[in-house]
Amino acid sequence: MLESPIEFIARKDMKKLNILKKENKKTKLKRQWGTEKRTDPLPYLHEIPSNRKIALSRLSIVLTVFFWILYVVSVIFRQLIEGPQSYNFTIEVFWYLVVVTFLTFSALMYLVARQGAYLRFSKHVRVPRILLDQYFSKHQPSITVLVPSYSEEVSVIRKTLLSAALQEYPNIKVVLLVDDDNRKIRPEHEERYQKTLALEKDIPNLLSSPYKRFYRVMDKFNSVSEKNKSDLTNYLPEIAEEYKWAANWLNNLASKEKIEDHVDIFFTDQVLRDLAKDLDMVSKALLISHQEGAYMTKERMIQLINRLLWIFSARVEVFERKRYTSLSHEANKAMNLNSYIGLMGNRYKKETTPEGVYLIPTTKQEKNDLYIPDSDFLLTLDADSVLLKEYCLRLVYFLQQPDNAAVAVTQTPYSSFRGAPTRIERISGATTDVQHILHQGMSFYNATFWVGANAVIRKKALDDIVEKEYIGGFEIKRYIQDRTVIEDTESSIDIALHGWKLVNYPERLSYSATPPDFGSLVVQRRRWANGGLLILPKFLAYIHKRRISGKPVSLTEILLRVNYMASIAWSNFGLVFLLAYPYDGRLLSPLVLLSALPYFIAMSSDLKYCRYSYSDIFRIYGFNLILLPVNIAGVAKSLQQGLTTKKIPFARTPKIKNRTAAGLPYVLAPLFIIGFSLFTLWRNIQGQNWGNAAFAGFNAFTATWAIVSYIGVGNLLIDIWLGVTDMLYVDSKPKKKKDLSENKALEFNWKSVLYQGDPHGSVPYGTIDELVLSNKKSTAI
């Protein structure tokens, strides 16, 4: 249950609290009507599309262009010639053409990316497991998993860390980058914070028992002579038994997991039990091969034992950048990652000063307190994402192939957890799963964008794009851009500018959480809509650089990238114009609908392919309608940053199980859309403009359905009440303390006077030494 409005008003700090607590956290979330009960995900591999499906996909592209051209020729040109020869009507014609053209262009780009995905799926062949084992038995490039985290529930982080730690990869290192400020933890959050830090020991302790067991197995097996074939053959049942033991251990761990929602079910079934099932299958195969008298080399047996060792050999660490004054404290995910990446490959000594703890670089010969080794590859992973088995093996193997030497980033665009208990999470997940297909198609045209939820990155590529600046006397490195809140999109262009490529691996190997309520969805989608326009100038520089180098960018890549970065601006503003402006009925034509029909049919087909229903296309339309003000707000923030050059604060998507209250404008705007659509419907019926009337009626119906289904009438009323009452309160300013002479003496900083010329300034560590002439016992100016 949610708190009553009266209980909420009683809180002192109204503006800082946007999370509505449940009275009983142990109560499972009730499943809404119309949600999905199946929790099993789609297969790893995409189906190979038939020739008929590829041909129809190509035909949909042709028909979209054909009907648009036919509309321009038969309606637009005709009205310009035969219609009223007035300035207002001519402007209206051109403006309507611009809106329709941009919306048709976005639909066309969807179809083009979809076609590219089909062509990739038809050619993809999964690498056999034995090739992975053979390769990594001789080559073991290092990989470090970085999991940025801020104020997330321990159970959410634990699943992410375990899915990374159980990757079948040699000596994998998993680092949790905790961004909570240890000096500002509230008392009610202290327990969660301490449990988060404890994961550094809890997970290795959990994996230590099987790791020690298999280490002893490997030690014992190394003494077996390769020349004695009978000894090797007799050892097969023992290896099979170890695989069986590992499978039982994972199944036992899965049975102990606490199940509260569909994500917990996914983790136990698809991460733990699926890995156990695979190991059990290998165990049976080894026993049968032994019974049939098959011979296996010692090298192959070592590969099999290594697989067991690698599953349980992960190292887990916790790093808190905000403990160190010499690192950036900017509140965004990019700088959390950059702070750790910038330290890699070096040793540091901790120096405690009145200003805080500084990390001072040292050499290998000097005493050091912190050593962060470098890594060949980095895996960035959101704290609410989960990796399936073989993610690291397959993606690193892909990057290590000679043909992929120029690939800097590869990823499997994440899919959504199935079996969501709320309708809004289900429909939001549907859009995520469809986008997975489109991202695969964009790789076909070399138009891939880095999706920050998960990605394997070549460290050498990050070293190429690093930007350095000095703040307070300390070097700050930026590998991942934090100029916009969609840091992965801008970094994609930086990588391309330096001659590197990005590729989406054509399998489903990663899953990420979808916001379960409207409030958290607002935070996520507003951030996604903010920043694309700001990156366009950098993309134009990329086009120019490629043209000068004699390797011009293809037209398809340009169109797909521009659509990805800017379509959220023109599509939402275009829809506003269609909703708000009473265009002349003579501009309406069935040809407009026919040009959009291939897009809607294709998306419906993709939804069905992803195990949703054809009718979800209408639900997604209503879903996008109520998100219209959210997207426009995000675009407006981009324009604001472009004009002011000031960074927009990074808003993290709440990753909690309690409902997040939506801001007042975002719950009132959908009501306004419904009201205005009904007014437009009435006005057009009066004027017998039946085309506009039908469009307005459809919008009113789908928006109403979306509010009832995805926000909920009760939640809507509560959020409106909270938004209104919140405006009645203002933050109280703390009273200024009286200046006491002793406090003044303490505040006087002689170092700051000499360095800044101000007794209340700050002094970068070490710089004051240049101003001090002293021996080791005294300090004299």
GROMACS .gro file of N, CA, C and O in nm, residues 591-690:
model
  400
  591LEU      N    1  -0.362   0.828  -4.902
  591LEU     CA    2  -0.224   0.797  -4.938
  591LEU      C    3  -0.130   0.816  -4.819
  591LEU      O    4  -0.027   0.747  -4.809
  592VAL      N    5  -0.163   0.910  -4.729
  592VAL     CA    6  -0.082   0.929  -4.609
  592VAL      C    7  -0.088   0.804  -4.523
  592VAL      O    8   0.015   0.756  -4.472
  593LEU      N    9  -0.207   0.751  -4.506
  593LEU     CA   10  -0.222   0.627  -4.429
  593LEU      C   11  -0.154   0.510  -4.499
  593LEU      O   12  -0.092   0.425  -4.432
  594LEU      N   13  -0.164   0.505  -4.630
  594LEU     CA   14  -0.101   0.395  -4.704
  594LEU      C   15   0.051   0.399  -4.693
  594LEU      O   16   0.116   0.294  -4.688
  595SER      N   17   0.108   0.521  -4.688
  595SER     CA   18   0.253   0.531  -4.674
  595SER      C   19   0.298   0.489  -4.535
  595SER      O   20   0.412   0.443  -4.516
  596ALA      N   21   0.209   0.503  -4.435
  596ALA     CA   22   0.243   0.462  -4.298
  596ALA      C   23   0.207   0.316  -4.271
  596ALA      O   24   0.257   0.257  -4.174
  597LEU      N   25   0.120   0.259  -4.355
  597LEU     CA   26   0.071   0.123  -4.330
  597LEU      C   27   0.182   0.018  -4.327
  597LEU      O   28   0.180  -0.070  -4.238
  598PRO      N   29   0.281   0.020  -4.418
  598PRO     CA   30   0.389  -0.080  -4.409
  598PRO      C   31   0.462  -0.077  -4.276
  598PRO      O   32   0.502  -0.181  -4.223
  599TYR      N   33   0.480   0.043  -4.221
  599TYR     CA   34   0.547   0.057  -4.091
  599TYR      C   35   0.467  -0.010  -3.980
  599TYR      O   36   0.522  -0.087  -3.899
  600PHE      N   37   0.338   0.018  -3.975
  600PHE     CA   38   0.255  -0.041  -3.870
  600PHE      C   39   0.242  -0.192  -3.885
  600PHE      O   40   0.242  -0.265  -3.785
  601ILE      N   41   0.232  -0.240  -4.008
  601ILE     CA   42   0.225  -0.384  -4.030
  601ILE      C   43   0.357  -0.450  -3.988
  601ILE      O   44   0.358  -0.555  -3.923
  602ALA      N   45   0.470  -0.385  -4.023
  602ALA     CA   46   0.601  -0.441  -3.988
  602ALA      C   47   0.620  -0.444  -3.837
  602ALA      O   48   0.667  -0.544  -3.782
  603MET      N   49   0.583  -0.337  -3.768
  603MET     CA   50   0.599  -0.335  -3.622
  603MET      C   51   0.507  -0.438  -3.556
  603MET      O   52   0.548  -0.506  -3.460
  604SER      N   53   0.385  -0.453  -3.608
  604SER     CA   54   0.295  -0.555  -3.554
  604SER      C   55   0.355  -0.692  -3.570
  604SER      O   56   0.348  -0.776  -3.478
  605SER      N   57   0.415  -0.717  -3.686
  605SER     CA   58   0.480  -0.846  -3.711
  605SER      C   59   0.598  -0.867  -3.617
  605SER      O   60   0.618  -0.978  -3.565
  606ASP      N   61   0.674  -0.762  -3.592
  606ASP     CA   62   0.789  -0.773  -3.501
  606ASP      C   63   0.743  -0.799  -3.357
  606ASP      O   64   0.808  -0.873  -3.283
  607LEU      N   65   0.633  -0.737  -3.318
  607LEU     CA   66   0.579  -0.761  -3.184
  607LEU      C   67   0.536  -0.907  -3.170
  607LEU      O   68   0.563  -0.971  -3.067
  608LYS      N   69   0.473  -0.960  -3.272
  608LYS     CA   70   0.433  -1.100  -3.268
  608LYS      C   71   0.555  -1.192  -3.266
  608LYS      O   72   0.557  -1.293  -3.195
  609TYR      N   73   0.659  -1.155  -3.341
  609TYR     CA   74   0.783  -1.231  -3.343
  609TYR      C   75   0.847  -1.235  -3.204
  609TYR      O   76   0.907  -1.335  -3.165
  610CYS      N   77   0.832  -1.125  -3.129
  610CYS     CA   78   0.887  -1.116  -2.993
  610CYS      C   79   0.789  -1.168  -2.888
  610CYS      O   80   0.805  -1.140  -2.769
  611ARG      N   81   0.688  -1.240  -2.931
  611ARG     CA   82   0.591  -1.307  -2.843
  611ARG      C   83   0.497  -1.209  -2.772
  611ARG      O   84   0.455  -1.231  -2.659
  612TYR      N   85   0.465  -1.099  -2.840
  612TYR     CA   86   0.358  -1.011  -2.794
  612TYR      C   87   0.239  -1.033  -2.888
  612TYR      O   88   0.234  -1.132  -2.959
  613SER      N   89   0.147  -0.940  -2.892
  613SER     CA   90   0.031  -0.957  -2.979
  613SER      C   91   0.029  -0.848  -3.085
  613SER      O   92   0.087  -0.740  -3.067
  614TYR      N   93  -0.040  -0.877  -3.197
  614TYR     CA   94  -0.050  -0.778  -3.304
  614TYR      C   95  -0.116  -0.649  -3.254
  614TYR      O   96  -0.077  -0.539  -3.293
  615SER      N   97  -0.216  -0.661  -3.167
  615SER     CA   98  -0.291  -0.545  -3.120
  615SER      C   99  -0.209  -0.453  -3.031
  615SER      O  100  -0.251  -0.340  -3.003
  616ASP      N  101  -0.091  -0.499  -2.988
  616ASP     CA  102  -0.006  -0.413  -2.905
  616ASP      C  103   0.042  -0.290  -2.981
  616ASP      O  104   0.089  -0.194  -2.918
  617ILE      N  105   0.030  -0.290  -3.113
  617ILE     CA  106   0.070  -0.173  -3.190
  617ILE      C  107  -0.015  -0.052  -3.150
  617ILE      O  108   0.035   0.061  -3.141
  618PHE      N  109  -0.144  -0.075  -3.119
  618PHE     CA  110  -0.231   0.035  -3.076
  618PHE      C  111  -0.200   0.076  -2.933
  618PHE      O  112  -0.208   0.194  -2.898
  619ARG      N  113  -0.164  -0.020  -2.851
  619ARG     CA  114  -0.127   0.012  -2.712
  619ARG      C  115   0.001   0.095  -2.708
  619ARG      O  116   0.015   0.185  -2.626
  620ILE      N  117   0.094   0.062  -2.796
  620ILE     CA  118   0.219   0.138  -2.803
  620ILE      C  119   0.191   0.282  -2.850
  620ILE      O  120   0.255   0.377  -2.803
  621TYR      N  121   0.096   0.297  -2.941
  621TYR     CA  122   0.060   0.431  -2.988
  621TYR      C  123   0.009   0.515  -2.870
  621TYR      O  124   0.051   0.630  -2.850
  622GLY      N  125  -0.083   0.459  -2.792
  622GLY     CA  126  -0.133   0.531  -2.675
  622GLY      C  127  -0.024   0.555  -2.571
  622GLY      O  128  -0.018   0.661  -2.508
  623PHE      N  129   0.064   0.457  -2.555
  623PHE     CA  130   0.177   0.468  -2.464
  623PHE      C  131   0.266   0.586  -2.503
  623PHE      O  132   0.307   0.665  -2.418
  624ASN      N  133   0.291   0.600  -2.633
  624ASN     CA  134   0.373   0.712  -2.682
  624ASN      C  135   0.300   0.846  -2.667
  624ASN      O  136   0.365   0.950  -2.650
  625LEU      N  137   0.167   0.843  -2.674
  625LEU     CA  138   0.091   0.967  -2.657
  625LEU      C  139   0.109   1.024  -2.517
  625LEU      O  140   0.132   1.144  -2.500
  626ILE      N  141   0.099   0.938  -2.415
  626ILE     CA  142   0.111   0.992  -2.278
  626ILE      C  143   0.256   1.025  -2.245
  626ILE      O  144   0.283   1.097  -2.149
  627LEU      N  145   0.351   0.973  -2.325
  627LEU     CA  146   0.491   1.010  -2.307
  627LEU      C  147   0.531   1.132  -2.390
  627LEU      O  148   0.646   1.176  -2.383
  628LEU      N  149   0.436   1.184  -2.466
  628LEU     CA  150   0.464   1.299  -2.552
  628LEU      C  151   0.521   1.418  -2.474
  628LEU      O  152   0.626   1.472  -2.512
  629PRO      N  153   0.462   1.459  -2.362
  629PRO     CA  154   0.520   1.572  -2.287
  629PRO      C  155   0.655   1.539  -2.226
  629PRO      O  156   0.740   1.628  -2.210
  630VAL      N  157   0.678   1.413  -2.193
  630VAL     CA  158   0.807   1.372  -2.137
  630VAL      C  159   0.917   1.388  -2.241
  630VAL      O  160   1.024   1.444  -2.213
  631ASN      N  161   0.891   1.340  -2.362
  631ASN     CA  162   0.990   1.351  -2.469
  631ASN      C  163   1.015   1.496  -2.507
  631ASN      O  164   1.130   1.536  -2.532
  632ILE      N  165   0.911   1.576  -2.513
  632ILE     CA  166   0.928   1.717  -2.547
  632ILE      C  167   1.009   1.789  -2.439
  632ILE      O  168   1.093   1.875  -2.469
  633ALA      N  169   0.986   1.752  -2.313
  633ALA     CA  170   1.063   1.812  -2.204
  633ALA      C  171   1.211   1.777  -2.218
  633ALA      O  172   1.299   1.861  -2.194
  634GLY      N  173   1.241   1.653  -2.259
  634GLY     CA  174   1.380   1.613  -2.279
  634GLY      C  175   1.445   1.689  -2.393
  634GLY      O  176   1.560   1.733  -2.382
  635VAL      N  177   1.371   1.706  -2.503
  635VAL     CA  178   1.423   1.783  -2.617
  635VAL      C  179   1.446   1.928  -2.576
  635VAL      O  180   1.546   1.990  -2.614
  636ALA      N  181   1.353   1.984  -2.499
  636ALA     CA  182   1.368   2.122  -2.452
  636ALA      C  183   1.493   2.138  -2.367
  636ALA      O  184   1.562   2.242  -2.374
  637LYS      N  185   1.526   2.037  -2.287
  637LYS     CA  186   1.648   2.042  -2.207
  637LYS      C  187   1.772   2.045  -2.298
  637LYS      O  188   1.872   2.112  -2.266
  638SER      N  189   1.766   1.973  -2.409
  638SER     CA  190   1.877   1.977  -2.504
  638SER      C  191   1.896   2.117  -2.560
  638SER      O  192   2.008   2.168  -2.570
  639LEU      N  193   1.783   2.178  -2.598
  639LEU     CA  194   1.790   2.314  -2.651
  639LEU      C  195   1.841   2.411  -2.545
  639LEU      O  196   1.919   2.503  -2.575
  640GLN      N  197   1.798   2.391  -2.422
  640GLN     CA  198   1.845   2.476  -2.312
  640GLN      C  199   1.996   2.463  -2.296
  640GLN      O  200   2.067   2.565  -2.281
  641GLN      N  201   2.047   2.340  -2.299
  641GLN     CA  202   2.191   2.322  -2.285
  641GLN      C  203   2.266   2.380  -2.403
  641GLN      O  204   2.375   2.437  -2.388
  642GLY      N  205   2.208   2.369  -2.523
  642GLY     CA  206   2.272   2.426  -2.641
  642GLY      C  207   2.285   2.577  -2.633
  642GLY      O  208   2.383   2.635  -2.680
  643LEU      N  209   2.186   2.641  -2.572
  643LEU     CA  210   2.188   2.787  -2.561
  643LEU      C  211   2.274   2.835  -2.445
  643LEU      O  212   2.342   2.938  -2.456
  644THR      N  213   2.270   2.763  -2.333
  644THR     CA  214   2.340   2.809  -2.213
  644THR      C  215   2.478   2.745  -2.197
  644THR      O  216   2.559   2.794  -2.117
  645THR      N  217   2.504   2.636  -2.271
  645THR     CA  218   2.629   2.557  -2.263
  645THR      C  219   2.651   2.497  -2.124
  645THR      O  220   2.762   2.457  -2.091
  646LYS      N  221   2.546   2.494  -2.043
  646LYS     CA  222   2.559   2.434  -1.910
  646LYS      C  223   2.505   2.291  -1.913
  646LYS      O  224   2.400   2.264  -1.971
  647LYS      N  225   2.578   2.201  -1.849
  647LYS     CA  226   2.536   2.061  -1.846
  647LYS      C  227   2.403   2.046  -1.773
  647LYS      O  228   2.376   2.114  -1.675
  648ILE      N  229   2.324   1.952  -1.825
  648ILE     CA  230   2.199   1.917  -1.759
  648ILE      C  231   2.228   1.809  -1.655
  648ILE      O  232   2.297   1.712  -1.685
  649PRO      N  233   2.180   1.824  -1.532
  649PRO     CA  234   2.206   1.722  -1.429
  649PRO      C  235   2.160   1.584  -1.474
  649PRO      O  236   2.055   1.570  -1.535
  650PHE      N  237   2.242   1.485  -1.442
  650PHE     CA  238   2.211   1.347  -1.477
  650PHE      C  239   2.106   1.292  -1.381
  650PHE      O  240   2.125   1.294  -1.259
  651ALA      N  241   1.994   1.247  -1.436
  651ALA     CA  242   1.886   1.191  -1.354
  651ALA      C  243   1.887   1.039  -1.369
  651ALA      O  244   1.857   0.986  -1.475
  652ARG      N  245   1.923   0.970  -1.262
  652ARG     CA  246   1.927   0.824  -1.266
  652ARG      C  247   1.786   0.766  -1.259
  652ARG      O  248   1.701   0.815  -1.185
  653THR      N  249   1.764   0.661  -1.336
  653THR     CA  250   1.636   0.592  -1.330
  653THR      C  251   1.624   0.518  -1.198
  653THR      O  252   1.712   0.438  -1.166
  654PRO      N  253   1.520   0.543  -1.120
  654PRO     CA  254   1.505   0.472  -0.992
  654PRO      C  255   1.498   0.321  -1.014
  654PRO      O  256   1.418   0.274  -1.095
  655LYS      N  257   1.584   0.245  -0.944
  655LYS     CA  258   1.585   0.099  -0.957
  655LYS      C  259   1.543   0.039  -0.823
  655LYS      O  260   1.622  -0.020  -0.753
  656ILE      N  261   1.417   0.063  -0.789
  656ILE     CA  262   1.365   0.017  -0.660
  656ILE      C  263   1.231  -0.052  -0.685
  656ILE      O  264   1.175  -0.046  -0.793
  657LYS      N  265   1.181  -0.119  -0.582
  657LYS     CA  266   1.058  -0.194  -0.597
  657LYS      C  267   0.935  -0.112  -0.559
  657LYS      O  268   0.823  -0.153  -0.583
  658ASN      N  269   0.952   0.003  -0.497
  658ASN     CA  270   0.840   0.087  -0.460
  658ASN      C  271   0.806   0.181  -0.575
  658ASN      O  272   0.891   0.214  -0.658
  659ARG      N  273   0.680   0.227  -0.579
  659ARG     CA  274   0.637   0.313  -0.689
  659ARG      C  275   0.700   0.451  -0.677
  659ARG      O  276   0.713   0.506  -0.568
  660THR      N  277   0.737   0.506  -0.790
  660THR     CA  278   0.792   0.641  -0.796
  660THR      C  279   0.684   0.738  -0.841
  660THR      O  280   0.618   0.714  -0.943
  661ALA      N  281   0.664   0.845  -0.767
  661ALA     CA  282   0.563   0.944  -0.804
  661ALA      C  283   0.610   1.024  -0.924
  661ALA      O  284   0.725   1.064  -0.933
  662ALA      N  285   0.518   1.048  -1.019
  662ALA     CA  286   0.550   1.127  -1.138
  662ALA      C  287   0.527   1.275  -1.109
  662ALA      O  288   0.440   1.311  -1.028
  663GLY      N  289   0.603   1.361  -1.174
  663GLY     CA  290   0.588   1.505  -1.156
  663GLY      C  291   0.452   1.553  -1.204
  663GLY      O  292   0.390   1.494  -1.294
  664LEU      N  293   0.405   1.661  -1.146
  664LEU     CA  294   0.272   1.713  -1.177
  664LEU      C  295   0.251   1.741  -1.327
  664LEU      O  296   0.147   1.704  -1.382
  665PRO      N  297   0.348   1.805  -1.398
  665PRO     CA  298   0.324   1.832  -1.540
  665PRO      C  299   0.303   1.706  -1.623
  665PRO      O  300   0.227   1.707  -1.721
  666TYR      N  301   0.366   1.597  -1.582
  666TYR     CA  302   0.361   1.475  -1.663
  666TYR      C  303   0.235   1.392  -1.638
  666TYR      O  304   0.207   1.299  -1.714
  667VAL      N  305   0.162   1.422  -1.532
  667VAL     CA  306   0.033   1.356  -1.512
  667VAL      C  307  -0.083   1.444  -1.556
  667VAL      O  308  -0.192   1.393  -1.585
  668LEU      N  309  -0.062   1.575  -1.562
  668LEU     CA  310  -0.166   1.665  -1.612
  668LEU      C  311  -0.168   1.669  -1.764
  668LEU      O  312  -0.275   1.680  -1.825
  669ALA      N  313  -0.050   1.660  -1.827
  669ALA     CA  314  -0.043   1.672  -1.972
  669ALA      C  315  -0.124   1.564  -2.044
  669ALA      O  316  -0.194   1.595  -2.142
  670PRO      N  317  -0.119   1.435  -2.003
  670PRO     CA  318  -0.204   1.336  -2.071
  670PRO      C  319  -0.353   1.369  -2.061
  670PRO      O  320  -0.429   1.343  -2.156
  671LEU      N  321  -0.394   1.425  -1.948
  671LEU     CA  322  -0.535   1.465  -1.935
  671LEU      C  323  -0.566   1.578  -2.033
  671LEU      O  324  -0.676   1.583  -2.091
  672PHE      N  325  -0.472   1.670  -2.049
  672PHE     CA  326  -0.491   1.779  -2.146
  672PHE      C  327  -0.502   1.724  -2.288
  672PHE      O  328  -0.582   1.773  -2.368
  673ILE      N  329  -0.419   1.623  -2.321
  673ILE     CA  330  -0.424   1.563  -2.455
  673ILE      C  331  -0.562   1.503  -2.482
  673ILE      O  332  -0.620   1.521  -2.590
  674ILE      N  333  -0.617   1.434  -2.382
  674ILE     CA  334  -0.750   1.375  -2.398
  674ILE      C  335  -0.855   1.485  -2.416
  674ILE      O  336  -0.939   1.480  -2.506
  675GLY      N  337  -0.849   1.587  -2.328
  675GLY     CA  338  -0.946   1.696  -2.336
  675GLY      C  339  -0.940   1.769  -2.469
  675GLY      O  340  -1.044   1.798  -2.531
  676PHE      N  341  -0.818   1.797  -2.516
  676PHE     CA  342  -0.804   1.869  -2.642
  676PHE      C  343  -0.848   1.782  -2.760
  676PHE      O  344  -0.907   1.832  -2.856
  677SER      N  345  -0.820   1.652  -2.753
  677SER     CA  346  -0.862   1.562  -2.860
  677SER      C  347  -1.014   1.555  -2.868
  677SER      O  348  -1.071   1.553  -2.978
  678LEU      N  349  -1.082   1.551  -2.753
  678LEU     CA  350  -1.228   1.549  -2.752
  678LEU      C  351  -1.284   1.681  -2.807
  678LEU      O  352  -1.384   1.682  -2.882
  679PHE      N  353  -1.219   1.792  -2.772
  679PHE     CA  354  -1.262   1.922  -2.826
  679PHE      C  355  -1.244   1.926  -2.977
  679PHE      O  356  -1.331   1.973  -3.051
  680THR      N  357  -1.130   1.875  -3.025
  680THR     CA  358  -1.103   1.871  -3.169
  680THR      C  359  -1.204   1.780  -3.240
  680THR      O  360  -1.250   1.810  -3.350
  681LEU      N  361  -1.238   1.668  -3.175
  681LEU     CA  362  -1.338   1.577  -3.232
  681LEU      C  363  -1.471   1.648  -3.248
  681LEU      O  364  -1.534   1.643  -3.357
  682TRP      N  365  -1.516   1.718  -3.143
  682TRP     CA  366  -1.644   1.790  -3.150
  682TRP      C  367  -1.640   1.900  -3.256
  682TRP      O  368  -1.735   1.915  -3.335
  683ARG      N  369  -1.530   1.974  -3.262
  683ARG     CA  370  -1.518   2.084  -3.357
  683ARG      C  371  -1.521   2.035  -3.501
  683ARG      O  372  -1.586   2.096  -3.588
  684ASN      N  373  -1.453   1.924  -3.527
  684ASN     CA  374  -1.447   1.872  -3.664
  684ASN      C  375  -1.577   1.804  -3.705
  684ASN      O  376  -1.610   1.800  -3.823
  685ILE      N  377  -1.649   1.747  -3.608
  685ILE     CA  378  -1.781   1.693  -3.641
  685ILE      C  379  -1.875   1.806  -3.680
  685ILE      O  380  -1.953   1.794  -3.776
  686GLN      N  381  -1.864   1.917  -3.605
  686GLN     CA  382  -1.946   2.033  -3.640
  686GLN      C  383  -1.914   2.085  -3.780
  686GLN      O  384  -2.002   2.125  -3.855
  687GLY      N  385  -1.785   2.084  -3.816
  687GLY     CA  386  -1.744   2.132  -3.947
  687GLY      C  387  -1.744   2.025  -4.053
  687GLY      O  388  -1.700   2.051  -4.166
  688GLN      N  389  -1.789   1.902  -4.018
  688GLN     CA  390  -1.795   1.789  -4.110
  688GLN      C  391  -1.660   1.758  -4.173
  688GLN      O  392  -1.649   1.717  -4.288
  689ASN      N  393  -1.553   1.777  -4.094
  689ASN     CA  394  -1.418   1.741  -4.137
  689ASN      C  395  -1.390   1.602  -4.079
  689ASN      O  396  -1.327   1.586  -3.974
  690TRP      N  397  -1.437   1.500  -4.149
  690TRP     CA  398  -1.443   1.367  -4.093
  690TRP      C  399  -1.305   1.303  -4.074
  690TRP      O  400  -1.284   1.222  -3.983
   0.00000   0.00000   0.00000
